[in-house]
XYZ file of C-alpha atoms in Angstrom:
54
model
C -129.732 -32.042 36.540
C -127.151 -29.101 36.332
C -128.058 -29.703 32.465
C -131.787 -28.693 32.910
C -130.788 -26.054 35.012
C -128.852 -24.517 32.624
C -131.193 -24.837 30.263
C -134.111 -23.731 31.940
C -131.475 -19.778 32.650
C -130.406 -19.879 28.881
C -134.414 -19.912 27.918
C -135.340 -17.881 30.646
C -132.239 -15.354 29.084
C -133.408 -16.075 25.764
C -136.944 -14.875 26.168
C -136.479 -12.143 28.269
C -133.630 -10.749 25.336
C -136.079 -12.004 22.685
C -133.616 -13.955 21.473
C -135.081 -16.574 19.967
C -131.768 -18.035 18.792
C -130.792 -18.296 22.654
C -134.243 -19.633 23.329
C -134.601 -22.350 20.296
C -130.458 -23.348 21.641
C -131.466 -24.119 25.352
C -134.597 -27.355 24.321
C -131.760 -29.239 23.314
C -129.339 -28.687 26.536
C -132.810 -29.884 28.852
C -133.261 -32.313 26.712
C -129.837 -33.777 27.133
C -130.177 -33.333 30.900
C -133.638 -35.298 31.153
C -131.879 -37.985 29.053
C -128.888 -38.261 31.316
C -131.118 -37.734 34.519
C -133.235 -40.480 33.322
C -130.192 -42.351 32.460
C -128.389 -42.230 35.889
C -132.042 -43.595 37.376
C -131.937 -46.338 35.772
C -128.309 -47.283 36.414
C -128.536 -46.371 40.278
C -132.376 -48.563 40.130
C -129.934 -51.257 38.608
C -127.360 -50.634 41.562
C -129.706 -50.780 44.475
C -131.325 -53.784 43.062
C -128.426 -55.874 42.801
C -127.164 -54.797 46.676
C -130.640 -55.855 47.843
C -130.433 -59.339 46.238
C -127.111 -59.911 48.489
């Protein structure tokens, strides 16, 4: 999630320098974070499942 969040400032900085080169760099930093985010929800789903089956 500290991914997203740093992508969501560097767009934020981006737009507000009009820096578009700053802007267009941050989409792929979020979208890195939502993969991992999604990632770690899936393993941790995984993880709780397998404790409740015990």
């Amino acid at each position: 999630m500290a991914l997203i969040a740093a992508g969501i400032v560097l767009s934020i900085v981006g737009n507000a320098s009009q820096n578009q080169g700053v802007a267009f760099a941050a989409l792929p930093v979020i979208g890195a974070g939502l993969v991992l985010h999604g990632a770690g929800r899936v393993i941790r789903g995984r993880t709780v499942s397998r404790m409740l089956r015990k």
